[in-house]
Backbone as JSON, one array per atom type, in Angstrom:
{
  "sequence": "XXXXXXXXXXXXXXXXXXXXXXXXXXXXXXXXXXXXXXXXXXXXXXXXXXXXXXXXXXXXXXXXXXXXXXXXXXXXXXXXXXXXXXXXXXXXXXXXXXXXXXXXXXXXXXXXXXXXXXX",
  "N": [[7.49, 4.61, 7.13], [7.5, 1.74, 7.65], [6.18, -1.35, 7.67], [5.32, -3.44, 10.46], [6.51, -6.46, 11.0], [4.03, -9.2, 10.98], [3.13, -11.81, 13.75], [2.84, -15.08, 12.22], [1.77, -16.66, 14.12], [-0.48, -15.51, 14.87], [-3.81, -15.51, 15.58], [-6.04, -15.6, 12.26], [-7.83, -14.25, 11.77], [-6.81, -11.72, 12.98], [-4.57, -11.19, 12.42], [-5.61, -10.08, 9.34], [-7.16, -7.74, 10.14], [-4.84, -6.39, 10.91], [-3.69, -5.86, 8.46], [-5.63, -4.62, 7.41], [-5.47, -2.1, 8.58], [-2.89, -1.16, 7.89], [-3.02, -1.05, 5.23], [-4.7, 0.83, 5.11], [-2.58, 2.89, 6.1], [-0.95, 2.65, 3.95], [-2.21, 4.01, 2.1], [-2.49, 6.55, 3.31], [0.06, 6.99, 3.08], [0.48, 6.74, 0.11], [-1.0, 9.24, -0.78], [0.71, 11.59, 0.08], [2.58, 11.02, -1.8], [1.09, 11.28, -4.54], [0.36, 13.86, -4.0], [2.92, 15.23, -4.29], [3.23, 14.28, -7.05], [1.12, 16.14, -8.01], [-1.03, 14.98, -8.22], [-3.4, 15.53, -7.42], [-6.56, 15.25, -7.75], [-6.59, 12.27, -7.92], [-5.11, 11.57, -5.39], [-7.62, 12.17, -3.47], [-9.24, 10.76, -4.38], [-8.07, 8.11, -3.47], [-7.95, 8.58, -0.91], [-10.13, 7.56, 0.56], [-10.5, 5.29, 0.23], [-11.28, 1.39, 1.04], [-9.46, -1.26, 2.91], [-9.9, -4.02, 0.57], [-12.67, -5.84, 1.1], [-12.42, -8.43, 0.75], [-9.65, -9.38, 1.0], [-9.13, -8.96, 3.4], [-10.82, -11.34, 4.51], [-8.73, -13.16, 3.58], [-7.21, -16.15, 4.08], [-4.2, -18.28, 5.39], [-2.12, -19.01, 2.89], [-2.64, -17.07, 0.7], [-3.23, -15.35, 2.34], [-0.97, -14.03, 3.9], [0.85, -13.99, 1.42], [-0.81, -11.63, 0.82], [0.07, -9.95, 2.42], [2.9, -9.87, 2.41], [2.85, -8.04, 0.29], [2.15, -5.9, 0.44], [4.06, -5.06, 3.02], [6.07, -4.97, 0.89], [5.68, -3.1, -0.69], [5.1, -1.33, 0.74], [7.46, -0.53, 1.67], [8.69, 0.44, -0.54], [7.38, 2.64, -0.68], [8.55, 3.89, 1.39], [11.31, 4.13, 1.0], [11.52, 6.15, -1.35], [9.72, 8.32, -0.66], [11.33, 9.66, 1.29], [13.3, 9.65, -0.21], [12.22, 11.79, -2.29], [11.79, 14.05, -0.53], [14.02, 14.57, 0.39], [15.69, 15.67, -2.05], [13.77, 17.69, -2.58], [14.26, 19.83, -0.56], [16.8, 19.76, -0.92], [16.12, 21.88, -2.88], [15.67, 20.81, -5.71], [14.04, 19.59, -8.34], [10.9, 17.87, -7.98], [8.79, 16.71, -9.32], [8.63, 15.11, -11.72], [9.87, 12.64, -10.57], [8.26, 11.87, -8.41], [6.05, 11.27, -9.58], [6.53, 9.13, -11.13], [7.0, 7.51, -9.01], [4.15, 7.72, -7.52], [3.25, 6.12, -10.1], [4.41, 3.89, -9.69], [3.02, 2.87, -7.56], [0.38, 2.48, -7.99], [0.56, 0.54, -9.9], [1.29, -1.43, -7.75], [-0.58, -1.86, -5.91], [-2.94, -2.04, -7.87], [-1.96, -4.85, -8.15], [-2.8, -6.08, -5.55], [-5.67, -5.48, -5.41], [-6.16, -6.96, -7.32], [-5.36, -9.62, -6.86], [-6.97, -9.64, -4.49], [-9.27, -10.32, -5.96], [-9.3, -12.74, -6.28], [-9.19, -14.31, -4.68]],
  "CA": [[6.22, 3.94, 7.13], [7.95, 0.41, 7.36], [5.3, -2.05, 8.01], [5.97, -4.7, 11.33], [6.21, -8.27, 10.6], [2.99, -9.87, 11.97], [3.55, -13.07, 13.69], [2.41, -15.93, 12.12], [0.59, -17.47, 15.43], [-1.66, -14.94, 15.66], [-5.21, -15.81, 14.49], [-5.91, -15.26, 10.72], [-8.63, -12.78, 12.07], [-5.95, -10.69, 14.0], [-3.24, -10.18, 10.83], [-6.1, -9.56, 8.38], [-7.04, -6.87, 10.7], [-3.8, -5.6, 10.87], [-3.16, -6.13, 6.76], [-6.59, -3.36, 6.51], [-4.54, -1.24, 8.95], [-1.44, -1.5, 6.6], [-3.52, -0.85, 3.85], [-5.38, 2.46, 5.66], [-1.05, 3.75, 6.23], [-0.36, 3.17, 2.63], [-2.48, 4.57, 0.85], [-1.63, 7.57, 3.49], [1.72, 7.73, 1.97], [0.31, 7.58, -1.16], [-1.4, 10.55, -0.8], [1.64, 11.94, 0.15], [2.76, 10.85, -3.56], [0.09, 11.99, -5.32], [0.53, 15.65, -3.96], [4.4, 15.63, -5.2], [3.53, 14.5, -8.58], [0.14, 17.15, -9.14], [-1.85, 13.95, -8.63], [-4.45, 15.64, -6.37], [-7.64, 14.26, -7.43], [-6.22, 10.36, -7.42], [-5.03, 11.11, -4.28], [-8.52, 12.53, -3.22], [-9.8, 9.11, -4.78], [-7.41, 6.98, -2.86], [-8.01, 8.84, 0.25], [-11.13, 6.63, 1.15], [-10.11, 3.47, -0.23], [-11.18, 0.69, 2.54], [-8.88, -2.59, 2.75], [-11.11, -4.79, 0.22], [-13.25, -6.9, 1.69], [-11.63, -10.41, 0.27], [-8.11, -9.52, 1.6], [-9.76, -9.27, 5.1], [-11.23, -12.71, 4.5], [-7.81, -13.9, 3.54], [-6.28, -16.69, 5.01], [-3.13, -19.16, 4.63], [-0.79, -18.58, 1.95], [-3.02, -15.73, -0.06], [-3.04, -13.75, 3.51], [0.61, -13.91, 3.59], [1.06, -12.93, 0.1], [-1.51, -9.99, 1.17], [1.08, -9.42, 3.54], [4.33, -9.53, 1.73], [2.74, -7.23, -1.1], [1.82, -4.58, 1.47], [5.26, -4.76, 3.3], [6.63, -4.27, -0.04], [5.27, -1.72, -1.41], [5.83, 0.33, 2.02], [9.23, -0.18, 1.59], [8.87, 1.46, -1.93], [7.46, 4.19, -0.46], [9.07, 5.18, 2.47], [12.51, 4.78, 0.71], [10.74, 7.03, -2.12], [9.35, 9.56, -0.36], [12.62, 9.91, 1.48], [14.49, 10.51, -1.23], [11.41, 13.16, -2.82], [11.64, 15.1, 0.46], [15.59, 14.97, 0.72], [15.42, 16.14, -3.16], [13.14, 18.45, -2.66], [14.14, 20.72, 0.25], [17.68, 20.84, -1.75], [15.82, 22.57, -4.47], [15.66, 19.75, -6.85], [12.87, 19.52, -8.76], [10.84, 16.27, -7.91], [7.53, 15.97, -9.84], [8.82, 13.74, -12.22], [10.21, 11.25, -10.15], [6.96, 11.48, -7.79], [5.44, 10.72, -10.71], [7.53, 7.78, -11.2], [6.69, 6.83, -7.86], [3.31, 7.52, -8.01], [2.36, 5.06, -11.16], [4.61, 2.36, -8.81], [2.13, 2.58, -6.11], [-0.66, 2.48, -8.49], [0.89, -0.72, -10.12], [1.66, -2.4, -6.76], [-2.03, -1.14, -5.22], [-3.57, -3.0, -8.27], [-1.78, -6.31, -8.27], [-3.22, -6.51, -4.52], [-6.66, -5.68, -5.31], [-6.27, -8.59, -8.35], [-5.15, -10.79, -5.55], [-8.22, -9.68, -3.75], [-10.37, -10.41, -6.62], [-9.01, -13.88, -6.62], [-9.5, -14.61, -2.83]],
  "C": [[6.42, 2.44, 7.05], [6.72, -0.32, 8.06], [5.72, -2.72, 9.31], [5.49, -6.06, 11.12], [5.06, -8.19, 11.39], [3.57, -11.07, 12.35], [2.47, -13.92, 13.39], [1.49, -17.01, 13.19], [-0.18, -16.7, 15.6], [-2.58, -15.76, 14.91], [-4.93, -14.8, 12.93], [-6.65, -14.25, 10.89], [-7.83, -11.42, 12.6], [-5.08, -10.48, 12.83], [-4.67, -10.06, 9.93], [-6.63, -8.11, 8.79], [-6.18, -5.71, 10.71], [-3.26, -5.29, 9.5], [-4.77, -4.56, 6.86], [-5.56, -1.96, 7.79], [-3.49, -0.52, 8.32], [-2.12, -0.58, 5.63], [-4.4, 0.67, 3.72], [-3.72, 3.24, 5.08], [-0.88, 4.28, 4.54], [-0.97, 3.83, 2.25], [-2.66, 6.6, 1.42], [-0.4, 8.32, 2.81], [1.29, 8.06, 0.89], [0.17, 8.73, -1.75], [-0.75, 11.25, -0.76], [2.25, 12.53, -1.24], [2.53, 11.79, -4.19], [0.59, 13.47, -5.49], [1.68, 16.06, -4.71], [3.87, 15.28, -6.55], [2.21, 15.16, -9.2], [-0.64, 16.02, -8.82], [-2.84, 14.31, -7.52], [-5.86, 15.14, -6.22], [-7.72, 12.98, -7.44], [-5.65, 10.37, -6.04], [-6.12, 11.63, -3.28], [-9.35, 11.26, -2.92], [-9.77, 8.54, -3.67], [-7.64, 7.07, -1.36], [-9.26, 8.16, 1.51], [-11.21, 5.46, 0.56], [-10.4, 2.72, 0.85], [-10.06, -0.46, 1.7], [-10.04, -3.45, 1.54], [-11.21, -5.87, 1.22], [-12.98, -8.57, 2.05], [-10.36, -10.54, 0.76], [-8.37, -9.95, 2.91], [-9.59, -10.39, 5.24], [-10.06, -13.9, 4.1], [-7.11, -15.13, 4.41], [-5.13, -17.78, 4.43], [-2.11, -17.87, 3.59], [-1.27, -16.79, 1.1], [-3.07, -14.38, 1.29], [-1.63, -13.34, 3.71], [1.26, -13.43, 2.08], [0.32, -11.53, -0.28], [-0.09, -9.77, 1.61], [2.2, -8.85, 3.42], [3.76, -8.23, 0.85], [2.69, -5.95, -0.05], [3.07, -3.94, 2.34], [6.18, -4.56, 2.26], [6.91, -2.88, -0.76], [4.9, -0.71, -0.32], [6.92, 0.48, 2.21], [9.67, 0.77, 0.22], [8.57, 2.79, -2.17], [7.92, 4.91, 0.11], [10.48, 5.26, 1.78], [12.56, 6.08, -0.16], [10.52, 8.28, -1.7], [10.29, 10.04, 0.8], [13.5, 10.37, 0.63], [13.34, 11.94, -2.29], [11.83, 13.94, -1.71], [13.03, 15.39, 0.88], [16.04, 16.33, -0.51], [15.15, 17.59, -3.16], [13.89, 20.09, -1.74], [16.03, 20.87, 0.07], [17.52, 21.26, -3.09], [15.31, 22.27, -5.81], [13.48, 20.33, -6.86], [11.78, 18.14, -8.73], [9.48, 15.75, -8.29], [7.5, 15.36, -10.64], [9.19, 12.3, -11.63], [8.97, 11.17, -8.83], [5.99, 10.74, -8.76], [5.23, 9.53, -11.11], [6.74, 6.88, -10.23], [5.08, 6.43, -7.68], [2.55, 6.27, -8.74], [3.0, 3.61, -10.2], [3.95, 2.03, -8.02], [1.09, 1.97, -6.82], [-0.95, 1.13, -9.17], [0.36, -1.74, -9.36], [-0.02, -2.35, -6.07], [-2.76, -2.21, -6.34], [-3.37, -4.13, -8.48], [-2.69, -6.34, -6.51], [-4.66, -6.41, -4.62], [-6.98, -7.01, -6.63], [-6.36, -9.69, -7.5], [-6.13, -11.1, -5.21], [-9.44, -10.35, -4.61], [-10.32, -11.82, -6.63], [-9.39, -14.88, -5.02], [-10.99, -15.21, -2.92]]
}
């Protein structure tokens, strides 16, 4: 689920666009999450989450630090839920460390809507 750089020349309208795109994927994976660690009605929740509104409206440096946070924290999941589903299908047991994973999303998910609140 690795994010793709945006380039910086596009319009600020065209990556914030693509940042609620981003932000649709993840919280795909999340869901993903969720299910491994039992977390079915937060990932029920999460499952209609829109982009907030203020990230959209981002521009400059706070749309780019949208940006980074979002390519981050899809790197935390896909390595994540790579290693749950490697885990998993040799036997291992992996609803604790979904778990794990889980509350990291949930972390990283609310420093970006803080962000947003700050926008």
């Amino acid at each position: 689920m690795a994010t793709v750089p945006l380039d910086p020349s596009l319009p600020s309208s065209a990556r914030a666009d693509a940042l609620a795109a981003q932000w649709a994927a993840l919280h795909e994976a999340a869901g993903l999450v969720a299910g491994l660690a039992g977390q079915t009605a937060a990932s029920a929740a999460l499952a209609g989450e829109h982009c907030p509104d203020s990230l959209r409206r981002a521009r400059g440096w706070r749309l780019a630090l949208a940006e980074q946070g979002l390519a981050d924290t899809a790197a935390i999941l896909e390595g994540g839920i790579r290693a749950l589903l490697v885990a998993r299908s040799g036997g291992a047991a992996v609803h604790g460390a979904a778990e794990a994973l889980w509350q990291e999303f949930v972390a990283a998910r609310q420093a970006m809507v803080d962000l947003a609140r700050q926008i």
